[in-house]
mmCIF file of C-alpha atoms and ligand atoms in Angstrom:
data_model
loop_
_atom_site.group_PDB
_atom_site.id
_atom_site.type_symbol
_atom_site.label_atom_id
_atom_site.label_comp_id
_atom_site.label_asym_id
_atom_site.label_seq_id
_atom_site.Cartn_x
_atom_site.Cartn_y
_atom_site.Cartn_z
ATOM 1 C CA MET A 1 0.246 -0.105 -0.113
ATOM 2 C CA PHE A 2 1.136 3.319 -1.077
ATOM 3 C CA VAL A 3 0.798 6.459 1.723
ATOM 4 C CA THR A 4 1.015 9.601 0.906
ATOM 5 C CA PHE A 5 0.837 12.656 3.897
ATOM 6 C CA GLU A 6 0.314 16.108 2.289
ATOM 7 C CA GLY A 7 -0.744 19.425 3.062
ATOM 8 C CA PRO A 8 0.429 23.404 4.239
ATOM 9 C CA GLU A 9 3.540 23.616 6.096
ATOM 10 C CA GLY A 10 4.218 22.876 9.793
ATOM 11 C CA SER A 11 0.623 20.843 9.651
ATOM 12 C CA GLY A 12 2.380 17.750 10.960
ATOM 13 C CA LYS A 13 3.575 15.678 8.266
ATOM 14 C CA THR A 14 6.678 14.541 8.878
ATOM 15 C CA THR A 15 5.911 14.018 12.782
ATOM 16 C CA HIS A 16 2.826 11.829 11.430
ATOM 17 C CA ALA A 17 4.445 10.046 8.910
ATOM 18 C CA ARG A 18 7.445 9.070 10.978
ATOM 19 C CA LEU A 19 5.183 8.324 13.920
ATOM 20 C CA LEU A 20 2.543 6.003 11.994
ATOM 21 C CA SER A 21 5.364 4.418 10.678
ATOM 22 C CA GLU A 22 7.679 3.301 14.141
ATOM 23 C CA TYR A 23 3.675 2.584 15.121
ATOM 24 C CA LEU A 24 2.792 -0.243 12.022
ATOM 25 C CA ARG A 25 6.646 -1.202 11.915
ATOM 26 C CA GLU A 26 5.814 -2.186 15.826
ATOM 27 C CA GLU A 27 2.586 -4.152 14.709
ATOM 28 C CA GLU A 28 5.207 -6.173 11.776
ATOM 29 C CA TYR A 29 4.497 -4.408 8.960
ATOM 30 C CA PRO A 30 6.871 -4.338 6.335
ATOM 31 C CA VAL A 31 7.201 -0.114 6.134
ATOM 32 C CA VAL A 32 9.504 2.592 4.639
ATOM 33 C CA LEU A 33 9.198 5.730 4.950
ATOM 34 C CA THR A 34 10.329 8.656 2.413
ATOM 35 C CA ARG A 35 9.959 11.938 1.057
ATOM 36 C CA GLU A 36 9.630 14.814 -0.813
ATOM 37 C CA PRO A 37 11.977 16.316 -2.427
ATOM 38 C CA GLY A 38 14.554 14.295 -1.514
ATOM 39 C CA GLY A 39 14.696 10.564 -1.020
ATOM 40 C CA THR A 40 17.691 9.179 -2.536
ATOM 41 C CA ARG A 41 21.002 10.449 -3.358
ATOM 42 C CA ILE A 42 20.437 12.769 -7.163
ATOM 43 C CA SER A 43 16.571 13.144 -5.245
ATOM 44 C CA ASP A 44 18.269 15.364 -1.786
ATOM 45 C CA LYS A 45 20.385 16.639 -4.280
ATOM 46 C CA LEU A 46 17.599 18.142 -6.237
ATOM 47 C CA ARG A 47 16.366 19.000 -2.275
ATOM 48 C CA GLN A 48 19.258 20.923 -1.671
ATOM 49 C CA ILE A 49 19.030 23.184 -4.907
ATOM 50 C CA LEU A 50 15.204 23.163 -4.476
ATOM 51 C CA LEU A 51 15.045 24.947 -1.313
ATOM 52 C CA ASP A 52 17.925 26.894 -0.746
ATOM 53 C CA PRO A 53 17.475 30.326 0.484
ATOM 54 C CA ASP A 54 19.897 31.511 -2.694
ATOM 55 C CA ASN A 55 18.339 30.416 -5.034
ATOM 56 C CA THR A 56 15.223 33.194 -5.551
ATOM 57 C CA ASP A 57 15.786 33.183 -9.784
ATOM 58 C CA ILE A 58 14.438 29.606 -10.274
ATOM 59 C CA LEU A 59 11.732 30.067 -12.927
ATOM 60 C CA PRO A 60 8.561 28.438 -12.454
ATOM 61 C CA ARG A 61 9.414 26.138 -15.226
ATOM 62 C CA THR A 62 12.916 24.840 -13.716
ATOM 63 C CA GLU A 63 11.036 24.175 -10.502
ATOM 64 C CA ILE A 64 8.607 22.274 -11.541
ATOM 65 C CA LEU A 65 10.566 19.794 -13.611
ATOM 66 C CA LEU A 66 13.494 19.350 -10.949
ATOM 67 C CA PHE A 67 10.779 18.570 -8.198
ATOM 68 C CA SER A 68 9.329 15.955 -11.389
ATOM 69 C CA ALA A 69 12.967 15.052 -11.447
ATOM 70 C CA SER A 70 12.892 14.555 -7.703
ATOM 71 C CA ARG A 71 10.190 12.014 -7.891
ATOM 72 C CA ALA A 72 10.540 10.323 -10.698
ATOM 73 C CA GLN A 73 14.313 9.072 -9.359
ATOM 74 C CA LEU A 74 12.030 8.478 -6.381
ATOM 75 C CA SER A 75 9.178 6.812 -7.444
ATOM 76 C CA GLU A 76 11.154 4.485 -10.020
ATOM 77 C CA ALA A 77 14.428 3.043 -7.662
ATOM 78 C CA PHE A 78 12.777 3.177 -3.810
ATOM 79 C CA ILE A 79 8.626 3.332 -4.336
ATOM 80 C CA ARG A 80 7.726 1.365 -6.954
ATOM 81 C CA PRO A 81 10.185 -1.609 -6.023
ATOM 82 C CA HIS A 82 9.267 -1.582 -2.201
ATOM 83 C CA LEU A 83 5.885 -1.575 -3.552
ATOM 84 C CA GLU A 84 6.615 -4.754 -5.446
ATOM 85 C CA GLN A 85 8.280 -6.424 -2.319
ATOM 86 C CA GLY A 86 5.144 -6.283 -0.383
ATOM 87 C CA HIS A 87 5.775 -3.022 1.366
ATOM 88 C CA ILE A 88 3.315 -0.063 3.236
ATOM 89 C CA VAL A 89 5.211 2.580 1.447
ATOM 90 C CA ILE A 90 5.209 5.970 3.720
ATOM 91 C CA CYS A 91 5.899 9.451 2.003
ATOM 92 C CA ASP A 92 6.150 12.571 2.996
ATOM 93 C CA ARG A 93 5.142 14.874 0.248
ATOM 94 C CA TYR A 94 3.872 13.231 -3.634
ATOM 95 C CA ALA A 95 2.334 14.499 -6.528
ATOM 96 C CA ASP A 96 -0.459 16.173 -4.908
ATOM 97 C CA SER A 97 1.863 18.729 -3.618
ATOM 98 C CA THR A 98 3.391 19.969 -7.719
ATOM 99 C CA MET A 99 -0.567 20.212 -7.970
ATOM 100 C CA ALA A 100 -1.351 22.290 -4.386
ATOM 101 C CA TYR A 101 2.230 24.542 -4.926
ATOM 102 C CA GLN A 102 3.231 24.884 -8.756
ATOM 103 C CA GLY A 103 -0.945 24.665 -10.030
ATOM 104 C CA HIS A 104 -2.631 26.471 -8.003
ATOM 105 C CA GLY A 105 -0.133 28.083 -6.084
ATOM 106 C CA LEU A 106 1.812 28.798 -9.024
ATOM 107 C CA GLY A 107 -0.886 29.349 -11.399
ATOM 108 C CA LEU A 108 1.115 26.650 -13.751
ATOM 109 C CA ASP A 109 -1.139 24.660 -16.584
ATOM 110 C CA PHE A 110 -2.945 22.037 -14.994
ATOM 111 C CA ASP A 111 -3.182 19.665 -17.766
ATOM 112 C CA THR A 112 1.219 20.259 -18.281
ATOM 113 C CA LEU A 113 1.545 19.019 -14.919
ATOM 114 C CA ARG A 114 -0.415 16.544 -14.933
ATOM 115 C CA THR A 115 1.135 15.393 -17.920
ATOM 116 C CA ILE A 116 4.739 15.786 -16.696
ATOM 117 C CA THR A 117 3.592 13.521 -13.286
ATOM 118 C CA ALA A 118 2.673 11.137 -15.479
ATOM 119 C CA PHE A 119 5.966 11.000 -17.036
ATOM 120 C CA ALA A 120 7.936 11.674 -13.941
ATOM 121 C CA THR A 121 5.900 8.816 -12.056
ATOM 122 C CA ARG A 122 4.861 6.270 -15.080
ATOM 123 C CA GLY A 123 1.036 6.933 -13.333
ATOM 124 C CA LEU A 124 2.148 5.525 -10.127
ATOM 125 C CA THR A 125 -0.214 7.327 -7.527
ATOM 126 C CA PRO A 126 -0.867 6.967 -3.813
ATOM 127 C CA ASP A 127 -3.663 4.552 -2.330
ATOM 128 C CA LEU A 128 -3.990 6.128 0.449
ATOM 129 C CA THR A 129 -3.567 9.940 0.706
ATOM 130 C CA LEU A 130 -3.578 11.130 4.689
ATOM 131 C CA TYR A 131 -4.659 14.858 4.160
ATOM 132 C CA LEU A 132 -3.622 17.371 7.357
ATOM 133 C CA ASP A 133 -5.531 20.225 7.322
ATOM 134 C CA VAL A 134 -4.058 23.937 9.667
ATOM 135 C CA PRO A 135 -5.059 26.974 9.062
ATOM 136 C CA VAL A 136 -2.232 27.899 7.078
ATOM 137 C CA GLU A 137 -1.447 30.797 9.820
ATOM 138 C CA THR A 138 -0.927 27.878 12.622
ATOM 139 C CA GLY A 139 1.328 25.695 10.066
ATOM 140 C CA LEU A 140 3.930 29.410 9.477
ATOM 141 C CA LYS A 141 4.249 29.490 13.094
ATOM 142 C CA ARG A 142 4.566 26.366 14.456
ATOM 143 C CA ARG A 143 7.095 25.651 11.683
ATOM 144 C CA LEU A 144 8.674 29.499 12.291
ATOM 145 C CA GLY A 145 8.381 28.862 15.747
ATOM 146 C CA PRO A 146 6.233 30.493 18.436
ATOM 147 C CA SER A 147 8.041 33.752 18.385
ATOM 148 C CA ASN A 148 7.867 34.438 14.987
ATOM 149 C CA ASP A 149 5.472 36.797 13.316
ATOM 150 C CA ILE A 150 4.497 35.930 10.279
ATOM 151 C CA GLY A 151 3.101 38.860 9.590
ATOM 152 C CA ALA A 152 -0.102 39.205 6.992
ATOM 153 C CA GLY A 153 1.076 41.019 3.654
ATOM 154 C CA SER A 154 -0.340 39.742 0.626
ATOM 155 C CA SER A 155 3.010 40.410 -0.895
ATOM 156 C CA GLY A 156 6.138 41.695 0.249
ATOM 157 C CA THR A 157 6.366 38.793 2.605
ATOM 158 C CA GLN A 158 7.036 39.722 6.435
ATOM 159 C CA LEU A 159 8.173 36.537 7.261
ATOM 160 C CA PRO A 160 11.898 36.661 9.405
ATOM 161 C CA LEU A 161 15.240 34.872 7.346
ATOM 162 C CA PHE A 162 15.986 32.333 9.764
ATOM 163 C CA ASP A 163 17.666 29.230 9.251
ATOM 164 C CA LYS A 164 14.820 26.716 8.866
ATOM 165 C CA VAL A 165 13.068 29.284 7.041
ATOM 166 C CA ASP A 166 13.194 27.954 2.969
ATOM 167 C CA ARG A 167 13.280 29.903 0.071
ATOM 168 C CA LEU A 168 9.535 28.102 -0.518
ATOM 169 C CA ASP A 169 8.380 29.665 3.396
ATOM 170 C CA MET A 170 9.341 33.306 2.172
ATOM 171 C CA LYS A 171 6.795 33.331 -0.462
ATOM 172 C CA ASP A 172 3.643 35.118 0.615
ATOM 173 C CA LEU A 173 1.078 34.531 2.925
ATOM 174 C CA GLU A 174 -1.594 34.652 -0.392
ATOM 175 C CA TYR A 175 0.393 32.494 -2.379
ATOM 176 C CA HIS A 176 0.377 29.572 1.269
ATOM 177 C CA ARG A 177 -3.789 30.243 1.244
ATOM 178 C CA ARG A 178 -3.924 29.885 -2.790
ATOM 179 C CA VAL A 179 -2.302 26.093 -2.101
ATOM 180 C CA GLN A 180 -4.858 25.133 0.740
ATOM 181 C CA GLN A 181 -7.321 25.970 -1.549
ATOM 182 C CA GLY A 182 -5.497 24.088 -4.627
ATOM 183 C CA TYR A 183 -5.168 21.263 -1.201
ATOM 184 C CA GLU A 184 -9.255 21.638 -0.307
ATOM 185 C CA GLN A 185 -9.895 21.231 -4.587
ATOM 186 C CA LEU A 186 -7.969 18.455 -4.915
ATOM 187 C CA ARG A 187 -9.465 16.124 -1.733
ATOM 188 C CA GLN A 188 -13.012 17.053 -3.342
ATOM 189 C CA ALA A 189 -12.058 15.435 -6.524
ATOM 190 C CA GLU A 190 -10.679 12.082 -5.457
ATOM 191 C CA PRO A 191 -13.035 11.443 -2.371
ATOM 192 C CA GLU A 192 -12.310 7.831 -2.139
ATOM 193 C CA ARG A 193 -8.544 8.640 -2.214
ATOM 194 C CA TRP A 194 -8.286 11.604 0.378
ATOM 195 C CA HIS A 195 -8.905 11.659 3.856
ATOM 196 C CA ARG A 196 -8.945 14.647 5.673
ATOM 197 C CA VAL A 197 -7.370 14.891 9.496
ATOM 198 C CA ASP A 198 -8.273 17.715 11.450
ATOM 199 C CA ALA A 199 -4.528 18.544 12.405
ATOM 200 C CA ASN A 200 -5.651 21.531 14.226
ATOM 201 C CA ARG A 201 -5.436 18.608 17.708
ATOM 202 C CA PRO A 202 -3.283 17.822 19.667
ATOM 203 C CA LEU A 203 -0.372 15.336 18.281
ATOM 204 C CA GLU A 204 -1.980 11.999 19.907
ATOM 205 C CA GLN A 205 -5.727 12.948 18.877
ATOM 206 C CA VAL A 206 -4.250 13.595 15.662
ATOM 207 C CA GLN A 207 -1.629 10.329 15.286
ATOM 208 C CA ASP A 208 -5.436 8.271 16.407
ATOM 209 C CA ASP A 209 -6.849 9.154 13.737
ATOM 210 C CA VAL A 210 -4.177 8.914 11.087
ATOM 211 C CA ARG A 211 -3.716 5.362 12.905
ATOM 212 C CA ARG A 212 -7.180 4.250 12.408
ATOM 213 C CA LYS A 213 -7.620 5.295 9.081
ATOM 214 C CA VAL A 214 -4.734 3.321 7.625
ATOM 215 C CA LEU A 215 -5.459 0.223 9.551
ATOM 216 C CA SER A 216 -9.062 -0.114 8.142
ATOM 217 C CA VAL A 217 -7.435 0.547 4.607
ATOM 218 C CA LEU A 218 -5.149 -1.991 5.102
ATOM 219 C CA GLU A 219 -8.053 -4.456 6.634
ATOM 220 C CA ASP A 220 -10.160 -3.228 3.830
ATOM 221 C CA ARG A 221 -7.052 -4.210 1.118
ATOM 222 C CA SER A 222 -6.610 -7.999 3.095
HETATM 223 N N1 Z5A B 301 7.158 21.520 -3.032
HETATM 224 C C1 Z5A B 301 6.305 21.186 -4.126
HETATM 225 O O1 Z5A B 301 6.241 22.786 -4.445
HETATM 226 N N2 Z5A B 301 6.327 21.108 -5.109
HETATM 227 C C2 Z5A B 301 6.288 19.737 -4.687
HETATM 228 O O2 Z5A B 301 6.218 19.176 -5.825
HETATM 229 C C3 Z5A B 301 6.733 19.369 -3.566
HETATM 230 C C4 Z5A B 301 7.020 20.232 -2.396
HETATM 231 C C5 Z5A B 301 6.795 17.593 -3.585
HETATM 232 C C6 Z5A B 301 9.555 21.284 0.986
HETATM 233 O O3 Z5A B 301 9.629 21.558 2.161
HETATM 234 C C7 Z5A B 301 8.444 22.450 0.147
HETATM 235 O O4 Z5A B 301 8.923 21.900 -1.133
HETATM 236 C C8 Z5A B 301 7.172 22.804 0.335
HETATM 237 C C9 Z5A B 301 6.310 22.379 -0.377
HETATM 238 C C10 Z5A B 301 7.337 22.209 -1.414
HETATM 239 N N3 Z5A B 301 7.463 24.013 0.909
HETATM 240 N N4 Z5A B 301 6.260 25.590 0.656
HETATM 241 N N5 Z5A B 301 6.380 26.190 0.776
HETATM 242 P P1 Z5A B 301 9.838 20.931 3.265
HETATM 243 O O5 Z5A B 301 9.868 19.314 3.294
HETATM 244 O O6 Z5A B 301 11.267 21.742 3.769
HETATM 245 O O7 Z5A B 301 9.128 21.559 4.041
HETATM 246 P P2 Z5A B 301 7.176 20.629 4.331
HETATM 247 O O8 Z5A B 301 6.968 19.721 3.392
HETATM 248 O O9 Z5A B 301 6.385 21.840 4.285
HETATM 249 O O10 Z5A B 301 7.238 20.189 6.087
HETATM 250 P P3 Z5A B 301 7.428 21.170 6.274
HETATM 251 O O11 Z5A B 301 7.306 22.385 7.102
HETATM 252 O O12 Z5A B 301 9.018 20.986 7.489
HETATM 253 O O13 Z5A B 301 5.887 20.842 8.306
HETATM 254 P P4 Z5A B 301 5.427 19.692 8.389
HETATM 255 O O14 Z5A B 301 5.854 18.291 8.290
HETATM 256 O O15 Z5A B 301 3.872 19.659 7.809
HETATM 257 O O16 Z5A B 301 5.557 19.506 9.628
HETATM 258 P P5 Z5A B 301 6.079 18.684 10.647
HETATM 259 O O17 Z5A B 301 7.910 19.252 10.398
HETATM 260 O O18 Z5A B 301 5.999 17.865 11.638
HETATM 261 O O19 Z5A B 301 6.235 20.150 12.457
HETATM 262 C C11 Z5A B 301 6.014 21.200 12.149
HETATM 263 C C12 Z5A B 301 6.074 21.597 14.006
HETATM 264 O O20 Z5A B 301 5.433 21.754 14.299
HETATM 265 C C13 Z5A B 301 7.324 20.467 15.108
HETATM 266 O O21 Z5A B 301 7.833 21.418 16.028
HETATM 267 C C14 Z5A B 301 6.619 19.763 15.371
HETATM 268 O O22 Z5A B 301 6.394 19.041 16.837
HETATM 269 C C15 Z5A B 301 4.804 20.617 15.193
HETATM 270 N N6 Z5A B 301 3.266 20.195 15.669
HETATM 271 C C16 Z5A B 301 3.228 18.899 15.062
HETATM 272 N N7 Z5A B 301 1.866 18.867 15.117
HETATM 273 C C17 Z5A B 301 1.917 19.496 16.069
HETATM 274 C C18 Z5A B 301 0.377 19.701 16.650
HETATM 275 N N8 Z5A B 301 -1.049 18.900 16.325
HETATM 276 N N9 Z5A B 301 0.413 20.798 17.622
HETATM 277 C C19 Z5A B 301 1.467 21.258 17.273
HETATM 278 N N10 Z5A B 301 3.134 21.433 17.159
HETATM 279 C C20 Z5A B 301 2.739 20.236 16.598
#
């Protein structure tokens, strides 16, 4: 089974992907955990380019091709082989991030994005996508730390340039809101694959929902 986590920054994807994989491993399921962009030696190099705060001159077309190159390497060299060996593959972000960020966020053409994504993944899509839903401001605050004012400007971001802020975090709040609305549309278009989790709650409650959903899908499939 191929499970992905999606959602805005700071929604808890990395935390819950790790907790879920640890839980499933304890329950003796064969499970591997990976992430996007990254997850292989080549993909990690592309991740460095994509998130480097100095690379403010990356053009949207370059950005989509770099994300897709990272995904092509990850899906072919890691995800597909593990699925074929019977593993549960958990991935922190996947192709839906491209539709949300480069499609809804940056306004790139959706048909083109779908074509590039289908080429990069050879059509490999998740069986289950867990959507961790939090208000954009809450997620950014979590990511930046509680003491930071994330500002309210629609352009000319007020996000402070801390070490943990990457190039993509620095885009303005309106962009992040478009991304979130995009996620909502993606979820509504494929309700059988997507499962929304209210991530604006204590960590344990969120993880309980995540586990319950995954176990019920595993049960249905067995
Ligand atoms: N991107 C793209 O544009 N196109 C694509 O195709 C792909 C990606 C694949 C990846 O950056 C960037 O690439 C991302 C989308 C873009 N950026 N933007 N903009 P990344 O991998 O570095 O970051 P991220 O994926 O956005 O993850 P994140 O910001 O690290 O957030 P997260 O993984 O969702 O959350 P977390 O790290 O698990 O938790 C953040 C903090 O909140 C942490 O201190 C937790 O302990 C805390 N937390 C988590 N849950 C809770 C709850 N429930 N309550 C309180 N605190 C919590």
